[in-house]
């Protein structure tokens, strides 16, 4: 029920979407070397959330929201709505978790928080729930009451931030075993979904080599963002990933894809 309501809110937006391949060959090598040298756990998802949230923090217009017709609310802190797989009522499910102030945290801190969320004991669809399971209480409300709350969230960005965060980031790649571009449906101004990873030919320097390419889908709310700033945001995000931003000391000494 919560997911149906989530999509009901998302379809009210005028989103435009971008699909592209991200070369993660060097990133994955750097992560493996980082794990080996430091003994710390680090997933590709946690690393990309770190790069993503810090960049949004530098360009806060990416998480602006309309308040009424004439006003925009722009947040300083980046609250990332993401998914963690954990056991709920005896079965494994992808459940919602909101990384609060992710732009102020290192990728190690983000990894630790995601790991802790996976072991959360809440039996609702929200890994960040307390033992009172507020998410389950919401799902039991009549549909017209839930839709009234969602309508209220459209006009009150602060309420929306509390229940949905400020940006979206999902990793379907943790289930996928091949490439493919998911179509993003999100109520956020900015949302990213990672697809699968596959080997594809790419230009590296002056040569064509097989590289590990991650399928990425991005959604922007065109009621808030224009194409030019959105494109600049994606260009910077891609460039930082190719340069293994934050993991330069562990990156392989090779030319990255241009």
PDB file of C-alpha atoms in Angstrom:
ATOM      1  CA  UNK A   1       0.000   0.000   0.000  1.00  0.00           C
ATOM      2  CA  UNK A   2       2.839   2.346   0.824  1.00  0.00           C
ATOM      3  CA  UNK A   3       4.445   1.699  -2.567  1.00  0.00           C
ATOM      4  CA  UNK A   4       1.167   2.301  -4.405  1.00  0.00           C
ATOM      5  CA  UNK A   5       0.811   5.652  -2.624  1.00  0.00           C
ATOM      6  CA  UNK A   6       4.443   6.467  -3.430  1.00  0.00           C
ATOM      7  CA  UNK A   7       3.802   5.978  -7.154  1.00  0.00           C
ATOM      8  CA  UNK A   8       0.513   7.875  -6.933  1.00  0.00           C
ATOM      9  CA  UNK A   9       2.471  10.931  -5.773  1.00  0.00           C
ATOM     10  CA  UNK A  10       5.250  10.341  -8.319  1.00  0.00           C
ATOM     11  CA  UNK A  11       2.880  10.315 -11.310  1.00  0.00           C
ATOM     12  CA  UNK A  12       1.713  13.839 -10.452  1.00  0.00           C
ATOM     13  CA  UNK A  13       5.126  15.231 -11.489  1.00  0.00           C
ATOM     14  CA  UNK A  14       6.403  16.223 -14.936  1.00  0.00           C
ATOM     15  CA  UNK A  15       9.654  14.296 -14.984  1.00  0.00           C
ATOM     16  CA  UNK A  16      12.232  13.921 -17.728  1.00  0.00           C
ATOM     17  CA  UNK A  17      14.569  10.946 -17.652  1.00  0.00           C
ATOM     18  CA  UNK A  18      18.129  10.183 -18.731  1.00  0.00           C
ATOM     19  CA  UNK A  19      19.614   6.719 -19.384  1.00  0.00           C
ATOM     20  CA  UNK A  20      23.365   6.192 -19.659  1.00  0.00           C
ATOM     21  CA  UNK A  21      26.245   3.778 -19.015  1.00  0.00           C
ATOM     22  CA  UNK A  22      28.712   4.527 -16.224  1.00  0.00           C
ATOM     23  CA  UNK A  23      32.157   2.935 -16.424  1.00  0.00           C
ATOM     24  CA  UNK A  24      32.730   1.453 -12.944  1.00  0.00           C
ATOM     25  CA  UNK A  25      35.784  -0.667 -13.814  1.00  0.00           C
ATOM     26  CA  UNK A  26      38.259   1.538 -11.946  1.00  0.00           C
ATOM     27  CA  UNK A  27      35.823   2.225  -9.091  1.00  0.00           C
ATOM     28  CA  UNK A  28      35.348  -1.484  -8.397  1.00  0.00           C
ATOM     29  CA  UNK A  29      39.091  -2.087  -8.507  1.00  0.00           C
ATOM     30  CA  UNK A  30      39.662   0.821  -6.119  1.00  0.00           C
ATOM     31  CA  UNK A  31      36.995  -0.504  -3.747  1.00  0.00           C
ATOM     32  CA  UNK A  32      38.558  -3.979  -3.734  1.00  0.00           C
ATOM     33  CA  UNK A  33      41.983  -2.499  -2.984  1.00  0.00           C
ATOM     34  CA  UNK A  34      40.484  -0.265  -0.283  1.00  0.00           C
ATOM     35  CA  UNK A  35      38.908  -3.284   1.412  1.00  0.00           C
ATOM     36  CA  UNK A  36      42.159  -5.222   1.234  1.00  0.00           C
ATOM     37  CA  UNK A  37      44.374  -2.409   2.542  1.00  0.00           C
ATOM     38  CA  UNK A  38      42.085  -1.034   5.270  1.00  0.00           C
ATOM     39  CA  UNK A  39      40.045  -4.063   6.291  1.00  0.00           C
ATOM     40  CA  UNK A  40      36.892  -1.921   6.063  1.00  0.00           C
ATOM     41  CA  UNK A  41      33.773  -2.979   4.194  1.00  0.00           C
ATOM     42  CA  UNK A  42      32.636  -0.761   1.319  1.00  0.00           C
ATOM     43  CA  UNK A  43      29.991  -1.492  -1.291  1.00  0.00           C
ATOM     44  CA  UNK A  44      29.616   0.133  -4.684  1.00  0.00           C
ATOM     45  CA  UNK A  45      26.184   1.406  -3.603  1.00  0.00           C
ATOM     46  CA  UNK A  46      27.529   3.120  -0.477  1.00  0.00           C
ATOM     47  CA  UNK A  47      30.358   4.703  -2.450  1.00  0.00           C
ATOM     48  CA  UNK A  48      28.066   6.063  -5.178  1.00  0.00           C
ATOM     49  CA  UNK A  49      25.597   7.381  -2.583  1.00  0.00           C
ATOM     50  CA  UNK A  50      28.507   9.265  -1.015  1.00  0.00           C
ATOM     51  CA  UNK A  51      29.561  10.872  -4.315  1.00  0.00           C
ATOM     52  CA  UNK A  52      25.924  11.593  -5.177  1.00  0.00           C
ATOM     53  CA  UNK A  53      24.911  13.146  -1.847  1.00  0.00           C
ATOM     54  CA  UNK A  54      28.018  15.334  -1.568  1.00  0.00           C
ATOM     55  CA  UNK A  55      27.452  16.678  -5.068  1.00  0.00           C
ATOM     56  CA  UNK A  56      23.788  17.419  -4.314  1.00  0.00           C
ATOM     57  CA  UNK A  57      24.982  19.259  -1.207  1.00  0.00           C
ATOM     58  CA  UNK A  58      27.189  21.425  -3.433  1.00  0.00           C
ATOM     59  CA  UNK A  59      24.302  22.030  -5.864  1.00  0.00           C
ATOM     60  CA  UNK A  60      21.250  22.269  -3.570  1.00  0.00           C
ATOM     61  CA  UNK A  61      18.961  23.371  -6.412  1.00  0.00           C
ATOM     62  CA  UNK A  62      18.878  19.659  -7.314  1.00  0.00           C
ATOM     63  CA  UNK A  63      16.688  19.083  -4.245  1.00  0.00           C
ATOM     64  CA  UNK A  64      14.463  22.157  -4.418  1.00  0.00           C
ATOM     65  CA  UNK A  65      10.708  21.675  -3.958  1.00  0.00           C
ATOM     66  CA  UNK A  66       7.724  23.829  -4.787  1.00  0.00           C
ATOM     67  CA  UNK A  67       5.678  25.316  -1.980  1.00  0.00           C
ATOM     68  CA  UNK A  68       2.474  26.492  -3.554  1.00  0.00           C
ATOM     69  CA  UNK A  69       2.753  28.094  -6.993  1.00  0.00           C
ATOM     70  CA  UNK A  70       5.360  30.823  -6.564  1.00  0.00           C
ATOM     71  CA  UNK A  71       7.797  29.598  -3.908  1.00  0.00           C
ATOM     72  CA  UNK A  72      10.676  27.121  -3.895  1.00  0.00           C
ATOM     73  CA  UNK A  73      12.116  25.519  -0.774  1.00  0.00           C
ATOM     74  CA  UNK A  74      15.806  24.599  -1.094  1.00  0.00           C
ATOM     75  CA  UNK A  75      17.335  22.309   1.524  1.00  0.00           C
ATOM     76  CA  UNK A  76      20.918  22.383   2.748  1.00  0.00           C
ATOM     77  CA  UNK A  77      21.035  18.853   4.165  1.00  0.00           C
ATOM     78  CA  UNK A  78      20.702  15.907   1.775  1.00  0.00           C
ATOM     79  CA  UNK A  79      18.365  13.147   2.993  1.00  0.00           C
ATOM     80  CA  UNK A  80      18.736  10.178   0.652  1.00  0.00           C
ATOM     81  CA  UNK A  81      15.767   7.833   0.309  1.00  0.00           C
ATOM     82  CA  UNK A  82      17.265   4.439  -0.555  1.00  0.00           C
ATOM     83  CA  UNK A  83      16.589   0.707  -0.236  1.00  0.00           C
ATOM     84  CA  UNK A  84      18.121  -1.970   1.969  1.00  0.00           C
ATOM     85  CA  UNK A  85      17.355  -5.670   1.752  1.00  0.00           C
ATOM     86  CA  UNK A  86      16.464  -7.228   5.089  1.00  0.00           C
ATOM     87  CA  UNK A  87      14.215  -9.818   6.658  1.00  0.00           C
ATOM     88  CA  UNK A  88      10.614  -8.773   7.330  1.00  0.00           C
ATOM     89  CA  UNK A  89       8.204 -11.340   8.787  1.00  0.00           C
ATOM     90  CA  UNK A  90      10.587 -14.138   7.899  1.00  0.00           C
ATOM     91  CA  UNK A  91      11.169 -13.168   4.257  1.00  0.00           C
ATOM     92  CA  UNK A  92      13.752 -10.999   2.519  1.00  0.00           C
ATOM     93  CA  UNK A  93      12.380  -7.692   1.211  1.00  0.00           C
ATOM     94  CA  UNK A  94      13.771  -4.448  -0.191  1.00  0.00           C
ATOM     95  CA  UNK A  95      12.746  -1.877   2.412  1.00  0.00           C
ATOM     96  CA  UNK A  96      12.975   1.906   2.530  1.00  0.00           C
ATOM     97  CA  UNK A  97      15.647   3.690   4.528  1.00  0.00           C
ATOM     98  CA  UNK A  98      16.434   7.418   4.675  1.00  0.00           C
ATOM     99  CA  UNK A  99      20.071   8.443   5.126  1.00  0.00           C
ATOM    100  CA  UNK A 100      19.736  11.766   6.919  1.00  0.00           C
ATOM    101  CA  UNK A 101      22.375  14.455   6.208  1.00  0.00           C
ATOM    102  CA  UNK A 102      24.255  12.065   3.932  1.00  0.00           C
ATOM    103  CA  UNK A 103      26.267  14.965   2.485  1.00  0.00           C
ATOM    104  CA  UNK A 104      27.990  15.418   5.852  1.00  0.00           C
ATOM    105  CA  UNK A 105      29.093  11.765   6.126  1.00  0.00           C
ATOM    106  CA  UNK A 106      32.040   9.834   4.725  1.00  0.00           C
ATOM    107  CA  UNK A 107      31.474   6.720   2.619  1.00  0.00           C
ATOM    108  CA  UNK A 108      32.607   4.655   5.630  1.00  0.00           C
ATOM    109  CA  UNK A 109      29.879   6.226   7.766  1.00  0.00           C
ATOM    110  CA  UNK A 110      27.291   5.678   5.028  1.00  0.00           C
ATOM    111  CA  UNK A 111      28.358   2.038   4.693  1.00  0.00           C
ATOM    112  CA  UNK A 112      28.080   1.509   8.473  1.00  0.00           C
ATOM    113  CA  UNK A 113      24.613   3.064   8.548  1.00  0.00           C
ATOM    114  CA  UNK A 114      23.367   0.928   5.668  1.00  0.00           C
ATOM    115  CA  UNK A 115      24.785  -2.199   7.301  1.00  0.00           C
ATOM    116  CA  UNK A 116      23.008  -1.342  10.556  1.00  0.00           C
ATOM    117  CA  UNK A 117      19.752  -0.700   8.666  1.00  0.00           C
ATOM    118  CA  UNK A 118      19.905  -4.195   7.173  1.00  0.00           C
ATOM    119  CA  UNK A 119      19.731  -5.675  10.665  1.00  0.00           C
ATOM    120  CA  UNK A 120      16.857  -3.436  11.825  1.00  0.00           C
ATOM    121  CA  UNK A 121      14.204  -5.353  13.747  1.00  0.00           C
ATOM    122  CA  UNK A 122      11.233  -3.312  12.521  1.00  0.00           C
ATOM    123  CA  UNK A 123       8.678  -5.504  10.757  1.00  0.00           C
ATOM    124  CA  UNK A 124       7.409  -2.693   8.523  1.00  0.00           C
ATOM    125  CA  UNK A 125       8.504  -1.694   5.034  1.00  0.00           C
ATOM    126  CA  UNK A 126      10.617   1.106   6.525  1.00  0.00           C
ATOM    127  CA  UNK A 127      13.982   0.015   7.883  1.00  0.00           C
ATOM    128  CA  UNK A 128      14.255   3.261   9.845  1.00  0.00           C
ATOM    129  CA  UNK A 129      11.083   2.591  11.831  1.00  0.00           C
ATOM    130  CA  UNK A 130      11.216   2.378  15.585  1.00  0.00           C
ATOM    131  CA  UNK A 131       9.919  -0.708  17.391  1.00  0.00           C
ATOM    132  CA  UNK A 132       6.479   0.968  17.252  1.00  0.00           C
ATOM    133  CA  UNK A 133       6.387   0.197  13.527  1.00  0.00           C
ATOM    134  CA  UNK A 134       4.824   3.469  12.431  1.00  0.00           C
ATOM    135  CA  UNK A 135       5.066   2.383   8.784  1.00  0.00           C
ATOM    136  CA  UNK A 136       2.748  -0.536   9.464  1.00  0.00           C
ATOM    137  CA  UNK A 137       0.277   1.802  11.172  1.00  0.00           C
ATOM    138  CA  UNK A 138       0.262   4.033   8.076  1.00  0.00           C
ATOM    139  CA  UNK A 139      -0.484   1.072   5.790  1.00  0.00           C
ATOM    140  CA  UNK A 140      -3.566   0.229   7.877  1.00  0.00           C
ATOM    141  CA  UNK A 141      -5.142   3.653   7.311  1.00  0.00           C
ATOM    142  CA  UNK A 142      -8.033   3.885   4.811  1.00  0.00           C
ATOM    143  CA  UNK A 143      -6.921   4.845   1.307  1.00  0.00           C
ATOM    144  CA  UNK A 144      -8.683   8.231   1.327  1.00  0.00           C
ATOM    145  CA  UNK A 145      -6.821   9.184   4.525  1.00  0.00           C
ATOM    146  CA  UNK A 146      -3.466   8.132   3.050  1.00  0.00           C
ATOM    147  CA  UNK A 147      -4.185  10.130  -0.132  1.00  0.00           C
ATOM    148  CA  UNK A 148      -5.070  13.202   1.948  1.00  0.00           C
ATOM    149  CA  UNK A 149      -1.678  12.930   3.647  1.00  0.00           C
ATOM    150  CA  UNK A 150       0.028  12.656   0.260  1.00  0.00           C
ATOM    151  CA  UNK A 151      -1.873  15.666  -1.065  1.00  0.00           C
ATOM    152  CA  UNK A 152      -0.755  17.582   2.005  1.00  0.00           C
ATOM    153  CA  UNK A 153       2.863  16.538   1.345  1.00  0.00           C
ATOM    154  CA  UNK A 154       2.663  18.026  -2.168  1.00  0.00           C
ATOM    155  CA  UNK A 155       1.999  21.462  -0.662  1.00  0.00           C
ATOM    156  CA  UNK A 156       4.229  21.072   2.391  1.00  0.00           C
ATOM    157  CA  UNK A 157       7.834  20.182   1.404  1.00  0.00           C
ATOM    158  CA  UNK A 158       8.879  19.896   5.048  1.00  0.00           C
ATOM    159  CA  UNK A 159       6.347  17.125   5.664  1.00  0.00           C
ATOM    160  CA  UNK A 160       7.409  15.439   2.425  1.00  0.00           C
ATOM    161  CA  UNK A 161      11.042  15.578   3.513  1.00  0.00           C
ATOM    162  CA  UNK A 162      10.185  13.818   6.773  1.00  0.00           C
ATOM    163  CA  UNK A 163       8.529  10.854   5.058  1.00  0.00           C
ATOM    164  CA  UNK A 164      10.373  10.666   1.713  1.00  0.00           C
ATOM    165  CA  UNK A 165      13.716  12.458   2.207  1.00  0.00           C
ATOM    166  CA  UNK A 166      14.965  15.038  -0.305  1.00  0.00           C
ATOM    167  CA  UNK A 167      16.441  12.855  -3.105  1.00  0.00           C
ATOM    168  CA  UNK A 168      16.077   9.261  -4.244  1.00  0.00           C
ATOM    169  CA  UNK A 169      18.733   6.599  -4.855  1.00  0.00           C
ATOM    170  CA  UNK A 170      17.912   2.948  -5.521  1.00  0.00           C
ATOM    171  CA  UNK A 171      20.179   0.073  -6.526  1.00  0.00           C
ATOM    172  CA  UNK A 172      18.360  -2.565  -8.548  1.00  0.00           C
ATOM    173  CA  UNK A 173      21.888  -3.738  -9.390  1.00  0.00           C
ATOM    174  CA  UNK A 174      22.008  -5.685  -6.131  1.00  0.00           C
ATOM    175  CA  UNK A 175      19.511  -8.080  -7.747  1.00  0.00           C
ATOM    176  CA  UNK A 176      20.390  -7.769 -11.458  1.00  0.00           C
ATOM    177  CA  UNK A 177      22.856 -10.113 -13.136  1.00  0.00           C
ATOM    178  CA  UNK A 178      22.866  -8.347 -16.499  1.00  0.00           C
ATOM    179  CA  UNK A 179      22.635  -4.835 -17.905  1.00  0.00           C
ATOM    180  CA  UNK A 180      19.344  -3.022 -18.259  1.00  0.00           C
ATOM    181  CA  UNK A 181      17.933   0.445 -17.669  1.00  0.00           C
ATOM    182  CA  UNK A 182      15.156   0.807 -15.096  1.00  0.00           C
ATOM    183  CA  UNK A 183      12.577   3.539 -15.697  1.00  0.00           C
ATOM    184  CA  UNK A 184      12.615   5.843 -12.679  1.00  0.00           C
ATOM    185  CA  UNK A 185       9.265   6.674 -11.080  1.00  0.00           C
ATOM    186  CA  UNK A 186       9.873   8.957  -8.109  1.00  0.00           C
ATOM    187  CA  UNK A 187       8.183  11.818  -6.220  1.00  0.00           C
ATOM    188  CA  UNK A 188      11.600  13.445  -5.720  1.00  0.00           C
ATOM    189  CA  UNK A 189      13.000  16.360  -7.701  1.00  0.00           C
ATOM    190  CA  UNK A 190      16.040  14.154  -8.371  1.00  0.00           C
ATOM    191  CA  UNK A 191      16.188  10.374  -8.341  1.00  0.00           C
ATOM    192  CA  UNK A 192      18.746   7.805  -9.509  1.00  0.00           C
ATOM    193  CA  UNK A 193      18.259   4.077 -10.020  1.00  0.00           C
ATOM    194  CA  UNK A 194      21.190   1.750 -10.738  1.00  0.00           C
ATOM    195  CA  UNK A 195      20.577  -1.123 -13.130  1.00  0.00           C
ATOM    196  CA  UNK A 196      22.830  -4.106 -13.783  1.00  0.00           C
ATOM    197  CA  UNK A 197      26.564  -4.290 -14.562  1.00  0.00           C
ATOM    198  CA  UNK A 198      27.877  -5.864 -17.749  1.00  0.00           C
ATOM    199  CA  UNK A 199      31.049  -5.929 -19.834  1.00  0.00           C
ATOM    200  CA  UNK A 200      30.915  -3.664 -22.891  1.00  0.00           C
ATOM    201  CA  UNK A 201      33.507  -2.252 -25.302  1.00  0.00           C
ATOM    202  CA  UNK A 202      34.533   1.333 -24.506  1.00  0.00           C
ATOM    203  CA  UNK A 203      37.111   3.852 -25.685  1.00  0.00           C
ATOM    204  CA  UNK A 204      39.977   4.124 -23.184  1.00  0.00           C
ATOM    205  CA  UNK A 205      42.589   6.586 -24.365  1.00  0.00           C
ATOM    206  CA  UNK A 206      43.081   5.645 -28.013  1.00  0.00           C
ATOM    207  CA  UNK A 207      42.054   2.002 -27.606  1.00  0.00           C
ATOM    208  CA  UNK A 208      38.846   0.018 -27.398  1.00  0.00           C
ATOM    209  CA  UNK A 209      38.793  -2.217 -24.331  1.00  0.00           C
ATOM    210  CA  UNK A 210      36.192  -4.281 -22.463  1.00  0.00           C
ATOM    211  CA  UNK A 211      34.944  -2.369 -19.429  1.00  0.00           C
ATOM    212  CA  UNK A 212      32.433  -2.972 -16.646  1.00  0.00           C
ATOM    213  CA  UNK A 213      29.504  -0.689 -17.432  1.00  0.00           C
ATOM    214  CA  UNK A 214      26.739   0.126 -14.948  1.00  0.00           C
ATOM    215  CA  UNK A 215      23.315   0.965 -16.398  1.00  0.00           C
ATOM    216  CA  UNK A 216      22.058   4.174 -14.769  1.00  0.00           C
ATOM    217  CA  UNK A 217      18.660   5.884 -14.991  1.00  0.00           C
ATOM    218  CA  UNK A 218      18.076   9.398 -13.664  1.00  0.00           C
ATOM    219  CA  UNK A 219      14.866  11.381 -13.248  1.00  0.00           C
ATOM    220  CA  UNK A 220      14.508  15.165 -12.853  1.00  0.00           C
ATOM    221  CA  UNK A 221      11.380  17.143 -12.039  1.00  0.00           C
ATOM    222  CA  UNK A 222      10.989  19.572 -14.953  1.00  0.00           C
ATOM    223  CA  UNK A 223       8.670  21.773 -12.868  1.00  0.00           C
ATOM    224  CA  UNK A 224      11.732  22.650 -10.784  1.00  0.00           C
ATOM    225  CA  UNK A 225      14.820  21.948 -12.923  1.00  0.00           C
ATOM    226  CA  UNK A 226      15.782  22.855 -16.476  1.00  0.00           C
ATOM    227  CA  UNK A 227      17.790  20.573 -18.734  1.00  0.00           C
ATOM    228  CA  UNK A 228      21.042  22.579 -18.659  1.00  0.00           C
ATOM    229  CA  UNK A 229      21.697  22.482 -14.877  1.00  0.00           C
ATOM    230  CA  UNK A 230      20.546  18.863 -14.771  1.00  0.00           C
ATOM    231  CA  UNK A 231      23.033  17.959 -17.522  1.00  0.00           C
ATOM    232  CA  UNK A 232      25.853  19.796 -15.730  1.00  0.00           C
ATOM    233  CA  UNK A 233      25.028  17.892 -12.550  1.00  0.00           C
ATOM    234  CA  UNK A 234      25.205  14.545 -14.364  1.00  0.00           C
ATOM    235  CA  UNK A 235      28.458  15.509 -16.105  1.00  0.00           C
ATOM    236  CA  UNK A 236      30.105  16.337 -12.775  1.00  0.00           C
ATOM    237  CA  UNK A 237      28.759  13.164 -11.156  1.00  0.00           C
ATOM    238  CA  UNK A 238      30.095  11.022 -14.005  1.00  0.00           C
ATOM    239  CA  UNK A 239      33.474  12.749 -14.002  1.00  0.00           C
ATOM    240  CA  UNK A 240      33.930  12.223 -10.263  1.00  0.00           C
ATOM    241  CA  UNK A 241      33.023   8.564 -10.555  1.00  0.00           C
ATOM    242  CA  UNK A 242      35.476   8.008 -13.415  1.00  0.00           C
ATOM    243  CA  UNK A 243      38.219   9.620 -11.327  1.00  0.00           C
ATOM    244  CA  UNK A 244      37.339   7.494  -8.270  1.00  0.00           C
ATOM    245  CA  UNK A 245      36.648  10.640  -6.256  1.00  0.00           C
ATOM    246  CA  UNK A 246      37.638  10.043  -2.624  1.00  0.00           C
ATOM    247  CA  UNK A 247      39.418   6.785  -3.490  1.00  0.00           C
ATOM    248  CA  UNK A 248      42.202   8.247  -5.623  1.00  0.00           C
ATOM    249  CA  UNK A 249      44.889   6.630  -3.465  1.00  0.00           C
ATOM    250  CA  UNK A 250      43.440   3.192  -4.252  1.00  0.00           C
ATOM    251  CA  UNK A 251      42.596   3.753  -7.922  1.00  0.00           C
ATOM    252  CA  UNK A 252      44.506   1.801 -10.614  1.00  0.00           C
ATOM    253  CA  UNK A 253      47.140   3.751 -12.537  1.00  0.00           C
ATOM    254  CA  UNK A 254      45.351   3.595 -15.879  1.00  0.00           C
ATOM    255  CA  UNK A 255      43.563   6.011 -18.160  1.00  0.00           C
ATOM    256  CA  UNK A 256      39.883   6.278 -17.354  1.00  0.00           C
ATOM    257  CA  UNK A 257      37.195   6.346 -19.961  1.00  0.00           C
ATOM    258  CA  UNK A 258      36.668   9.839 -21.399  1.00  0.00           C
TER     259      UNK A 258
END
